[in-house]
Short mmCIF file of C-alpha atoms in Angstrom, two decimals:
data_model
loop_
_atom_site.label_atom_id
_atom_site.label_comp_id
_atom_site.label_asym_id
_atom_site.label_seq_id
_atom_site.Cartn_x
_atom_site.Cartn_y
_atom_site.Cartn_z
CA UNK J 1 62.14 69.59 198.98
CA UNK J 2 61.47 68.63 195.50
CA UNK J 3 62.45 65.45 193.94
CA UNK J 4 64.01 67.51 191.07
CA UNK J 5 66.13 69.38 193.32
CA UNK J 6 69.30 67.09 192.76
CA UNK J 7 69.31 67.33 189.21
CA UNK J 8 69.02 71.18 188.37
CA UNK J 9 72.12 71.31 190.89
CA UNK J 10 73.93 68.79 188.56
CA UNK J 11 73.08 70.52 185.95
CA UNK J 12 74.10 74.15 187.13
CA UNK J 13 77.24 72.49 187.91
CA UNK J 14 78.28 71.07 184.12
CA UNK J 15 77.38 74.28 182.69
CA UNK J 16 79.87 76.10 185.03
CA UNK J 17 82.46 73.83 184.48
CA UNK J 18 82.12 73.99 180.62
CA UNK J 19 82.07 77.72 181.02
CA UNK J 20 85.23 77.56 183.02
CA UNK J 21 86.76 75.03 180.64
CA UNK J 22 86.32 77.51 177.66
CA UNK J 23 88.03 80.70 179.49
CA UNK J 24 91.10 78.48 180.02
CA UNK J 25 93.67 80.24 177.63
CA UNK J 26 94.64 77.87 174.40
CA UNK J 27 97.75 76.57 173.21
CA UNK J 28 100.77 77.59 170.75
CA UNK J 29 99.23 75.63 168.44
CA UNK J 30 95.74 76.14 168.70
CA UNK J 31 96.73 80.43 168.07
CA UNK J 32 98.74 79.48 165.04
CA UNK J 33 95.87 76.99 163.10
CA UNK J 34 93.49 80.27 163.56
CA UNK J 35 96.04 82.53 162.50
CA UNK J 36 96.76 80.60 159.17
CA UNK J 37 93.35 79.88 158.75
CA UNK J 38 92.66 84.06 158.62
CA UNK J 39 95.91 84.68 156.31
CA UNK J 40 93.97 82.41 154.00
CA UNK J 41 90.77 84.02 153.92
CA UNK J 42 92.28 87.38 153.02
CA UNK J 43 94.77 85.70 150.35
CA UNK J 44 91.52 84.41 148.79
CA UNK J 45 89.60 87.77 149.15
CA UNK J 46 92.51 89.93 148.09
CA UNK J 47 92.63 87.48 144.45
CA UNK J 48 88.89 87.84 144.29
CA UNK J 49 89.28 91.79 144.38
CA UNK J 50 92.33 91.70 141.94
CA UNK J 51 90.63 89.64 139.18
CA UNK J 52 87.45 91.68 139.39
CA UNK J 53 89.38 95.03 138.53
CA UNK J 54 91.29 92.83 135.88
CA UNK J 55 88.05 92.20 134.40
CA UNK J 56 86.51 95.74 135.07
CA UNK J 57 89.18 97.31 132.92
CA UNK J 58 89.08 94.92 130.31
CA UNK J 59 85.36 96.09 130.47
CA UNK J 60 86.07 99.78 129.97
CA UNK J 61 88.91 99.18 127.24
CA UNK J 62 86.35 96.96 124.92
CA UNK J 63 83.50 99.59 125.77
CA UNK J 64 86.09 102.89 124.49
CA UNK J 65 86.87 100.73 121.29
CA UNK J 66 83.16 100.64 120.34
CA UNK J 67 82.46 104.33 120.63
CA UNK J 68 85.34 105.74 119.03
CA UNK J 69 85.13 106.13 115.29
CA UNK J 70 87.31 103.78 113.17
CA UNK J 71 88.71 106.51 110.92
CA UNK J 72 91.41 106.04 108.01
CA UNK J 73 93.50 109.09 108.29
CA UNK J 74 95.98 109.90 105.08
CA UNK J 75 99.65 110.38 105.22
CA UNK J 76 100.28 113.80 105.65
CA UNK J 77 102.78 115.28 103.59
CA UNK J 78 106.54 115.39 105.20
CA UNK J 79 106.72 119.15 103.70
CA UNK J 80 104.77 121.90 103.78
CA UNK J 81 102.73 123.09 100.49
CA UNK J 82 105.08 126.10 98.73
CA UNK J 83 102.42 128.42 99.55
CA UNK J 84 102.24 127.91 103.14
CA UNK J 85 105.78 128.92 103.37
CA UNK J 86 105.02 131.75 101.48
CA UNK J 87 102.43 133.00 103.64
CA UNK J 88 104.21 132.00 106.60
CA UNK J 89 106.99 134.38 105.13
CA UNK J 90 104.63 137.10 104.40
CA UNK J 91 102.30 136.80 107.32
CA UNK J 92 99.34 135.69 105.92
CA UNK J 93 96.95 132.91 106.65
CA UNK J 94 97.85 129.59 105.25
CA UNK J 95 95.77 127.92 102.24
CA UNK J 96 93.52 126.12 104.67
CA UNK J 97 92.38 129.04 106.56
CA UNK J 98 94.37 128.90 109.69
CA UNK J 99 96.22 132.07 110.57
CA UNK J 100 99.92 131.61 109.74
CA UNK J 101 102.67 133.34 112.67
CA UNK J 102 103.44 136.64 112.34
CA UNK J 103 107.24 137.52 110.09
CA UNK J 104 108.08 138.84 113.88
CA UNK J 105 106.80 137.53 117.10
CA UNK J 106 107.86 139.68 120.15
CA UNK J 107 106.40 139.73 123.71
CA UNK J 108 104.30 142.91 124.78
CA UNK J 109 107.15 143.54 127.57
CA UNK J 110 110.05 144.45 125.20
CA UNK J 111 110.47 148.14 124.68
CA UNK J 112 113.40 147.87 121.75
CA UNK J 113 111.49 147.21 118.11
CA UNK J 114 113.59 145.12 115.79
CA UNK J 115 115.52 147.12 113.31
CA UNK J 116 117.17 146.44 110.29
CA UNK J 117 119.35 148.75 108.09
CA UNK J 118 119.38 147.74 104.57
CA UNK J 119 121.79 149.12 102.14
CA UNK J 120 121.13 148.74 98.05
CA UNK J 121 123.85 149.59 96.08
CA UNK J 122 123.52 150.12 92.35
CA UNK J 123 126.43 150.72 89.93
CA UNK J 124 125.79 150.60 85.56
CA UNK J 125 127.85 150.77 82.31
CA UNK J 126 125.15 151.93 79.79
CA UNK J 127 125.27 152.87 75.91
CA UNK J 128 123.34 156.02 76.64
CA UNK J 129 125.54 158.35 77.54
CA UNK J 130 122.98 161.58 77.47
CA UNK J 131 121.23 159.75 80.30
CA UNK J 132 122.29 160.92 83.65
CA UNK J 133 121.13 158.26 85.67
CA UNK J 134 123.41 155.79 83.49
CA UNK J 135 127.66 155.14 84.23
CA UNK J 136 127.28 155.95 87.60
CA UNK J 137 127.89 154.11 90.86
CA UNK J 138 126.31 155.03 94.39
CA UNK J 139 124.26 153.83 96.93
CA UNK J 140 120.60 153.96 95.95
CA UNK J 141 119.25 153.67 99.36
CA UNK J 142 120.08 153.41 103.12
CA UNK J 143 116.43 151.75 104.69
CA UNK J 144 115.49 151.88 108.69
CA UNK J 145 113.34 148.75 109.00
CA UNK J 146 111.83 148.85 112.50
CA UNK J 147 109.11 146.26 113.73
CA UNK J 148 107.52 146.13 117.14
CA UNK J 149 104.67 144.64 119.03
CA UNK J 150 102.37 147.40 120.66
CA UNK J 151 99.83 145.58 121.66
CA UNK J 152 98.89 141.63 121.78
CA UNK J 153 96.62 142.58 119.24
CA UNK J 154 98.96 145.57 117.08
CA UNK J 155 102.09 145.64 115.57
CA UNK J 156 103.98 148.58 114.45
CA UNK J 157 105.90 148.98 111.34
CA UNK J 158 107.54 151.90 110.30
CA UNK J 159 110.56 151.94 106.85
CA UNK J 160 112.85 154.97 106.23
CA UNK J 161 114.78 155.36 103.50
CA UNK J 162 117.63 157.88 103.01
CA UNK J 163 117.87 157.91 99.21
CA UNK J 164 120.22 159.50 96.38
CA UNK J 165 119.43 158.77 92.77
CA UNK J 166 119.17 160.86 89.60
CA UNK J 167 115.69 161.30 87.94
CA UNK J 168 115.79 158.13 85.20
CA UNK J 169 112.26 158.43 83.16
CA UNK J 170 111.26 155.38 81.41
CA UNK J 171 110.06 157.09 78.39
CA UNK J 172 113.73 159.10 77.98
CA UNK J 173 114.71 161.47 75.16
CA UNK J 174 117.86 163.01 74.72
CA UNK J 175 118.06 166.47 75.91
CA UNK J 176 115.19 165.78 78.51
CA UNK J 177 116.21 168.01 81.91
CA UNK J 178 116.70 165.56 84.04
CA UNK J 179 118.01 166.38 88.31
CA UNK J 180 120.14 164.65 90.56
CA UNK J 181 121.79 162.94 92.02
CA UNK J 182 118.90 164.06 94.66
CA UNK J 183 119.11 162.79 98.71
CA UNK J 184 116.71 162.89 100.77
CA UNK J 185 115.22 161.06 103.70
CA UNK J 186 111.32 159.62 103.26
CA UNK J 187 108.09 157.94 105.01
CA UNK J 188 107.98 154.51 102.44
CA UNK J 189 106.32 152.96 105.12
CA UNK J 190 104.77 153.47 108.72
CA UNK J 191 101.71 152.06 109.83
CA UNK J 192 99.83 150.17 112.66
CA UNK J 193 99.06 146.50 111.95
CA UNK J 194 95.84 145.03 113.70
CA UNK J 195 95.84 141.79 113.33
CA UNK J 196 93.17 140.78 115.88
CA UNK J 197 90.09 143.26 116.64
CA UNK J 198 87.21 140.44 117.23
CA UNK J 199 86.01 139.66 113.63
CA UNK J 200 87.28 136.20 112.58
CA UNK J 201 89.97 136.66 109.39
CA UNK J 202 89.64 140.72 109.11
CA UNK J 203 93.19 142.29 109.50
CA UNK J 204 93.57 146.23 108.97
CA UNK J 205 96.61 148.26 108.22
CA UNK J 206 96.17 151.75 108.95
CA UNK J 207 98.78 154.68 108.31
CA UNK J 208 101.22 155.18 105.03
CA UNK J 209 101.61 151.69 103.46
CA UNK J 210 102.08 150.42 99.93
CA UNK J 211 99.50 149.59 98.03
CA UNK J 212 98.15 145.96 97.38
CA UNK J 213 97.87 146.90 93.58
CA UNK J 214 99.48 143.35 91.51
CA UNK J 215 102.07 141.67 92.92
CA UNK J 216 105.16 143.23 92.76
CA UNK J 217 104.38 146.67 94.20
CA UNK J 218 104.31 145.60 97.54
CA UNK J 219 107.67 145.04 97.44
CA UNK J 220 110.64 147.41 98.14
CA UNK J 221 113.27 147.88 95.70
CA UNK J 222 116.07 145.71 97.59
CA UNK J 223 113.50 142.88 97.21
CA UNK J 224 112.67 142.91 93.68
CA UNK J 225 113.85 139.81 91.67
CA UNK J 226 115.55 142.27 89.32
CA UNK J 227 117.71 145.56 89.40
CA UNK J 228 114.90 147.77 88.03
CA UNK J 229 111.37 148.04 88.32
CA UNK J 230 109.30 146.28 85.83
CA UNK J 231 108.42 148.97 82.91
CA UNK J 232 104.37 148.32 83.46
CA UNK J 233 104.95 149.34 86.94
CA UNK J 234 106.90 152.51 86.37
CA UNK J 235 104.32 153.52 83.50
CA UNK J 236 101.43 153.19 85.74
CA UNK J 237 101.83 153.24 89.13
CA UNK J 238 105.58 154.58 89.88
CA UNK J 239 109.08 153.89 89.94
CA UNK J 240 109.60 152.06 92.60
CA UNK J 241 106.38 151.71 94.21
CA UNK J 242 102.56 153.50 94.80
CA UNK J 243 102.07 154.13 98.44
CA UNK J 244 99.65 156.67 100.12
CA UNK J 245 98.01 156.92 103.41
CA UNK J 246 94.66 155.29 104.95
CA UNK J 247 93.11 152.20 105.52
CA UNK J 248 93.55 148.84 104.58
CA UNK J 249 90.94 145.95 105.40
CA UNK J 250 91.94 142.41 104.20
CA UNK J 251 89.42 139.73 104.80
CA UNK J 252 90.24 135.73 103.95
CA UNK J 253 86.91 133.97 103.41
CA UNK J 254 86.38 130.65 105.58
CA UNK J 255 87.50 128.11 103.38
CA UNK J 256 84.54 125.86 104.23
CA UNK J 257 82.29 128.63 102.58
CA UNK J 258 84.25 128.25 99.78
CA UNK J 259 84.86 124.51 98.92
CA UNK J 260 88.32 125.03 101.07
CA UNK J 261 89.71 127.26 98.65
CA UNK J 262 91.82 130.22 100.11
CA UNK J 263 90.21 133.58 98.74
CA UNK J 264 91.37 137.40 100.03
CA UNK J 265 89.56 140.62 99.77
CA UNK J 266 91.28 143.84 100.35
CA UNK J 267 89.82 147.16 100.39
CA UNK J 268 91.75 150.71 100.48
CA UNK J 269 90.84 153.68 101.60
CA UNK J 270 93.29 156.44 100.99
CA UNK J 271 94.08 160.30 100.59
CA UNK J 272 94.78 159.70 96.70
CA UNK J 273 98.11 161.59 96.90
CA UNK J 274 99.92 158.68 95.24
CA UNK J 275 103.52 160.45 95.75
CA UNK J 276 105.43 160.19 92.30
CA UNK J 277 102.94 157.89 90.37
CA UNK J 278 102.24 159.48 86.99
CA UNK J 279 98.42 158.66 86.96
CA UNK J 280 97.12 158.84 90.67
CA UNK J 281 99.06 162.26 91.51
CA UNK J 282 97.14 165.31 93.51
CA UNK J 283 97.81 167.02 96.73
CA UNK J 284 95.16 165.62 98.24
CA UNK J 285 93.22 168.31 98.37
CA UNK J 286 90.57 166.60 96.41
CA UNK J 287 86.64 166.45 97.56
CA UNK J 288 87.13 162.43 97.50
CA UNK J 289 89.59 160.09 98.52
CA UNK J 290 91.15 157.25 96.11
CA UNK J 291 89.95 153.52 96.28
CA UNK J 292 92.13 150.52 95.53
CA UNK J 293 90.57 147.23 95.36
CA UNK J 294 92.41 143.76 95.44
CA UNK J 295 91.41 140.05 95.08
CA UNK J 296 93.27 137.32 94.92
CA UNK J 297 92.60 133.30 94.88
CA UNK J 298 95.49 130.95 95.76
CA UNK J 299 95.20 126.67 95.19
CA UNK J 300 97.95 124.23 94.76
CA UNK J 301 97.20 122.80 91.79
CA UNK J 302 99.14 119.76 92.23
CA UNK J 303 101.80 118.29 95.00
CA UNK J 304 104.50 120.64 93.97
CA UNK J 305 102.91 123.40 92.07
CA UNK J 306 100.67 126.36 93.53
CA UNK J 307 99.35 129.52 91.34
CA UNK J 308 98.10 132.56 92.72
CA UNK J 309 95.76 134.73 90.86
CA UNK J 310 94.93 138.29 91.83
CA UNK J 311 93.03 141.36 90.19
CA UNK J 312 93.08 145.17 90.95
CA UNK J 313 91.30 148.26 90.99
CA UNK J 314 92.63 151.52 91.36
CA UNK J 315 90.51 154.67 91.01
CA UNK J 316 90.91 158.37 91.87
CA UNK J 317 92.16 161.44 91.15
CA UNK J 318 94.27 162.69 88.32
CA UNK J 319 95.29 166.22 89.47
CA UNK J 320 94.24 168.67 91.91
CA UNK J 321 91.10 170.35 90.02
CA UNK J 322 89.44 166.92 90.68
CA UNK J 323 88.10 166.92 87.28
CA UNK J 324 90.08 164.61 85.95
CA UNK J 325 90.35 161.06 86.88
CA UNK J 326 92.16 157.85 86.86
CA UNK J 327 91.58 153.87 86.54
CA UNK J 328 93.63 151.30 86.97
CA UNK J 329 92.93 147.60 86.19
CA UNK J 330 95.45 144.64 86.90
CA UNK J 331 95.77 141.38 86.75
CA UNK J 332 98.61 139.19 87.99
CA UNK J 333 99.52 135.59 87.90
CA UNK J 334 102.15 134.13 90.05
CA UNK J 335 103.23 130.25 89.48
CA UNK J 336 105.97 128.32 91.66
CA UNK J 337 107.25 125.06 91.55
CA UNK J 338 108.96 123.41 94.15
CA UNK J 339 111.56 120.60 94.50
CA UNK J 340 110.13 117.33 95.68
CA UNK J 341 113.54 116.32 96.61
CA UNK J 342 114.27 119.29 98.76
CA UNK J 343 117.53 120.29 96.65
CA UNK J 344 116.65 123.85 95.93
CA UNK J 345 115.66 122.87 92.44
CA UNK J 346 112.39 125.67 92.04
CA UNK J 347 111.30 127.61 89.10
CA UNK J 348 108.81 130.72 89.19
CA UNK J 349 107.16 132.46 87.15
CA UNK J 350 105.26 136.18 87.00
CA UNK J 351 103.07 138.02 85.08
CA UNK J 352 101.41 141.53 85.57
CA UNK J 353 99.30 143.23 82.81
CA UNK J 354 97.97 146.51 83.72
CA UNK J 355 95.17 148.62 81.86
CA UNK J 356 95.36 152.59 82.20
CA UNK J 357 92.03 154.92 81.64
CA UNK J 358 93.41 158.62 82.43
CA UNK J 359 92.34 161.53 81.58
CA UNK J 360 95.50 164.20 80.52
CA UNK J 361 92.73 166.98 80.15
CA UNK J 362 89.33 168.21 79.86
CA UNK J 363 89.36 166.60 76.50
CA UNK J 364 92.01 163.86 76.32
CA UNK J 365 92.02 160.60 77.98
CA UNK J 366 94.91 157.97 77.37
CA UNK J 367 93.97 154.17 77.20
CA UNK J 368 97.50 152.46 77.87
CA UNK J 369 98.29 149.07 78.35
CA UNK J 370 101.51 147.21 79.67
CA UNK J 371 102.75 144.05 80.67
CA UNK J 372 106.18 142.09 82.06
CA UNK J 373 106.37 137.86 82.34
CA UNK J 374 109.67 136.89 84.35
CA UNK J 375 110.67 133.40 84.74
CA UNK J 376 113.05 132.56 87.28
CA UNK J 377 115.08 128.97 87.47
CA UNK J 378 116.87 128.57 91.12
CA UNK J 379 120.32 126.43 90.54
CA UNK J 380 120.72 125.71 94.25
CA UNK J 381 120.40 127.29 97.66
CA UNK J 382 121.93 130.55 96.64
CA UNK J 383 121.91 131.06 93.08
CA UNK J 384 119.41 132.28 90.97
CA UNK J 385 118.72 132.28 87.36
CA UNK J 386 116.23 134.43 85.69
CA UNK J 387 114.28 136.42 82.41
CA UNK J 388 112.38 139.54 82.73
CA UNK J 389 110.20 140.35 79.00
CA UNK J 390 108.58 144.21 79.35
CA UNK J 391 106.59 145.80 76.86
CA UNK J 392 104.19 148.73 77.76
CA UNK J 393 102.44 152.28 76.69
CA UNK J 394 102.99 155.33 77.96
CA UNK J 395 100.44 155.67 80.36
CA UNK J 396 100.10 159.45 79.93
CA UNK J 397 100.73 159.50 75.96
CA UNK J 398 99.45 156.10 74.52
CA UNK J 399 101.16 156.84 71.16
CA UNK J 400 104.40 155.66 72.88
CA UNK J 401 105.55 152.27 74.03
CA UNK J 402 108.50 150.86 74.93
CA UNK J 403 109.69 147.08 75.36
CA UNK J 404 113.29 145.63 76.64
CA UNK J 405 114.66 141.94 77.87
CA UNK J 406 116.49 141.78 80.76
CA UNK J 407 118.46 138.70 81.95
CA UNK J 408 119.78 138.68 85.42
CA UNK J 409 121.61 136.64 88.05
CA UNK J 410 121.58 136.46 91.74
CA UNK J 411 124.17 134.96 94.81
CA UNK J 412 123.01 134.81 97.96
CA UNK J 413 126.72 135.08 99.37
CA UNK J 414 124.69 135.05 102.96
CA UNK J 415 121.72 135.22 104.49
CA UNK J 416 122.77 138.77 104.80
CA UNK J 417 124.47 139.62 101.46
CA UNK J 418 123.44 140.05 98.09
CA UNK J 419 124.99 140.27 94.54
CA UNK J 420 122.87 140.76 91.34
CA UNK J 421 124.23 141.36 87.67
CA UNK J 422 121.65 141.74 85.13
CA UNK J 423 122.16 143.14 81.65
CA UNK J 424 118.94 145.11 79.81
CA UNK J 425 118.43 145.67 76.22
CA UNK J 426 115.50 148.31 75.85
CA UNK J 427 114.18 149.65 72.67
CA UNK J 428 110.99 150.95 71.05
CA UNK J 429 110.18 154.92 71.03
CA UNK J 430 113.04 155.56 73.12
CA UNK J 431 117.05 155.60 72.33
CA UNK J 432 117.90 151.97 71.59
CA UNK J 433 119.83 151.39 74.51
CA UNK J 434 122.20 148.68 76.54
CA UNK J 435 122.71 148.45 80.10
CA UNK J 436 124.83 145.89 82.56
CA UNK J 437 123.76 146.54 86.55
CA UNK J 438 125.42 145.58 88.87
CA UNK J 439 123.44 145.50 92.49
CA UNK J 440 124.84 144.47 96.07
CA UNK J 441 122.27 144.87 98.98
CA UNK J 442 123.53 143.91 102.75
CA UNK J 443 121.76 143.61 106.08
CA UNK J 444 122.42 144.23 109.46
CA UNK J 445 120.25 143.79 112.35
CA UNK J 446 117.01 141.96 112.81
CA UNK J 447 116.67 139.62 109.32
CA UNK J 448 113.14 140.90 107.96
CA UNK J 449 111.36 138.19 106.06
CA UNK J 450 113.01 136.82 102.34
CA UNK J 451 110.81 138.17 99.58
CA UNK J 452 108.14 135.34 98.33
CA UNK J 453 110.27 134.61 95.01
CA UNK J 454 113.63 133.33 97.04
CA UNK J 455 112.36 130.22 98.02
CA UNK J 456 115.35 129.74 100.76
#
């Protein structure tokens, strides 16, 4: 046996008795010193985790700071410009460029258009007794206004008017045969409005519309500032309005093409019939259609002021031969100021001049010229205050003129009810002659838009 023997046996026997020592299950004690000792390392670990996404979004928030642009912006203005109600009104783009909301919104699902009945009546004590359109009463017209969506991309408009009126030339002479009173029902209006056919700022009207000649022919009779037509108006284009049927392209250039200025093209297409205008009037049996032509530029010139500017081109037909012709040149200024205070307190003023070349014959042409300037002072919400000045030629006999001044006022009694009394004085080579109208127009149904010289 080895001498060693005796000491690997001791040694066996303190390593099992060590072993057996540390399998011996530990005390209350013992378990709870470990168990603190654990909840401390994961206090410590949970801190160290907290403080590092502390800093980590402190990180991110500096970083964002850098790379976004300090900019200064301005105040904005607490009101809208005068003209971007006015285009918001009339449905057309604003002054910057961006499309203002249609007068009528209506989802594609609803089958019932909005309609509107509109009823003008016109009553008058006049001098001129040998005029049969003066001391009479009556209802100058009933109107249908329907409006529809007929497509997201189309709306449909169509106006009819049931008229009765007497035959009331401007350039009147006693013992002139005149007819009437005449009724009738009419087309003024009905056309398809695309406002949205993939080319950026190109809008088309196509059907029987009025024509974008000046500024107020546009306009229906219940929405003109005064009781009558403006004499330019009636001498060259008709009296109430020149409408025909075709095509109608408006196109707003992009403002940043134009040093942000808001400038409109229209171009016109149409048959050339002109219904009762006394220059563009054929059957439309001519070898070539008409062409009207419209421009307009439109800036506020300071914080409360805007101005409009427009010019117009109308040529076509005379008559049905097609040998003689007719041109048309306008120009039109409109200026509105509105109250920085809110308080109604607005002032506008109009101006149309209007420059006739038409031939009467195969040897005769007329060169006429006319003009109006109204100025119109609103009192408050629903009174209005106003001057119409006319002068203008015959535009078929330029020998003749005639000129008048015609004060007017207007209550808005409602949103829906109108009263107008305006008194005329018109003269030149025509009976002298003086005139108080009396007007009361009132809607039912679906409000259409306010025309752009109420201001409400």
């Amino acid at each position: 046996m080895s001498r060693y023997s005796p000491v690997w046996g001791l040694m066996a026997l303190a390593l099992f008795a060590s072993a057996a020592v540390a399998q011996q299950p530990k005390t209350s004690d013992e378990r709870m010193d470990q168990f603190e000792r654990r909840l401390n390392e994961l206090e410590r670990k949970y801190q160290a985790d907290i403080k590092a996404r502390d800093e980590e979004i402190t990180r991110l928030k500096a970083q964002l700071q850098k790379q976004q642009p300090a900019t200064t912006q301005p105040v904005e203005k607490t009101e809208k410009s005068t003209q971007d109600l006015i285009n918001e009104i009339e449905g057309r783009p604003t002054t910057t460029g961006a499309a203002a909301p249609a007068p009528i919104t209506r989802t594609p699902a609803s089958f019932n258009p909005d309609l509107a009945v509109v009823s003008d009546f016109v009553g008058n004590i006049s001098t001129l007794n040998s005029n049969k359109a003066r001391n009479r009463f009556d209802v100058r017209s009933v109107e249908l206004d329907l409006r529809a969506a007929v497509d997201p991309r189309a709306d449909a408009v169509a106006v009819l008017p049931f008229t009765r009126d007497v035959d009331d030339p401007l350039f009147f002479q006693r013992g002139m045969e005149q007819t009437g009173p005449n009724s009738g029902a009419e087309i003024e209006e009905a056309y398809l409005f695309l406002h949205d056919f993939g080319v950026e700022n190109l809008t088309a009207k196509v059907g029987h519309y009025h024509l974008r000649f000046g500024r107020q022919n546009i306009l229906h009779s219940h929405d003109w500032p005064t009781v009558d037509n403006s004499f330019v108006n009636q001498s060259f284009l008709a009296g109430e309005s020149i409408a025909d049927s075709g095509v109608s392209l408006s196109y707003v250039i992009p403002p940043r093409l134009v040093h942000d200025q808001y400038f409109e093209i229209i171009a016109e297409i149409i048959s050339g019939e002109g219904g009762d205008s006394p220059t563009l009037n054929n059957d439309a049996s001519v070898d070539s259609p008409a062409l009207n032509l419209h421009a307009l530029w439109n800036h506020d010139i300071k914080k409360d002021w805007n101005l409009e500017l427009g010019t117009s081109w109308l040529t076509g037909k005379h008559d049905n031969s097609g040998h003689l012709e007719t041109n048309l040149f306008g120009f039109d200024f409109t200026l509105i100021h509105t109250d920085p205070t809110g308080r109604f307190n607005n002032q506008v003023f109009i101006g149309e001049a209007i420059y006739g070349i038409t031939d009467t014959s195969n040897t005769e042409t007329q060169n006429a010229l006319g003009a109006y300037l109204l100025a119109q002072q609103q009192l408050n919400r629903d009174w209005y205050l106003g001057l119409r000045l006319d002068w203008t030629e015959n535009a078929l006999a330029d020998n003749q003129e005639v000129w008048g001044v015609s004060p007017y006022v207007s209550w808005y009694w409602s949103e829906f009810l109108r009263f107008r009394l305006e008194y005329q004085h018109k003269t030149g080579d025509v009976p002298d002659e003086n005139t108080l109208y009396l007007q009361i127009t009132w809607i039912f149904g679906a409000h259409p838009p306010h025309p752009y010289w109420a201001l409400r």
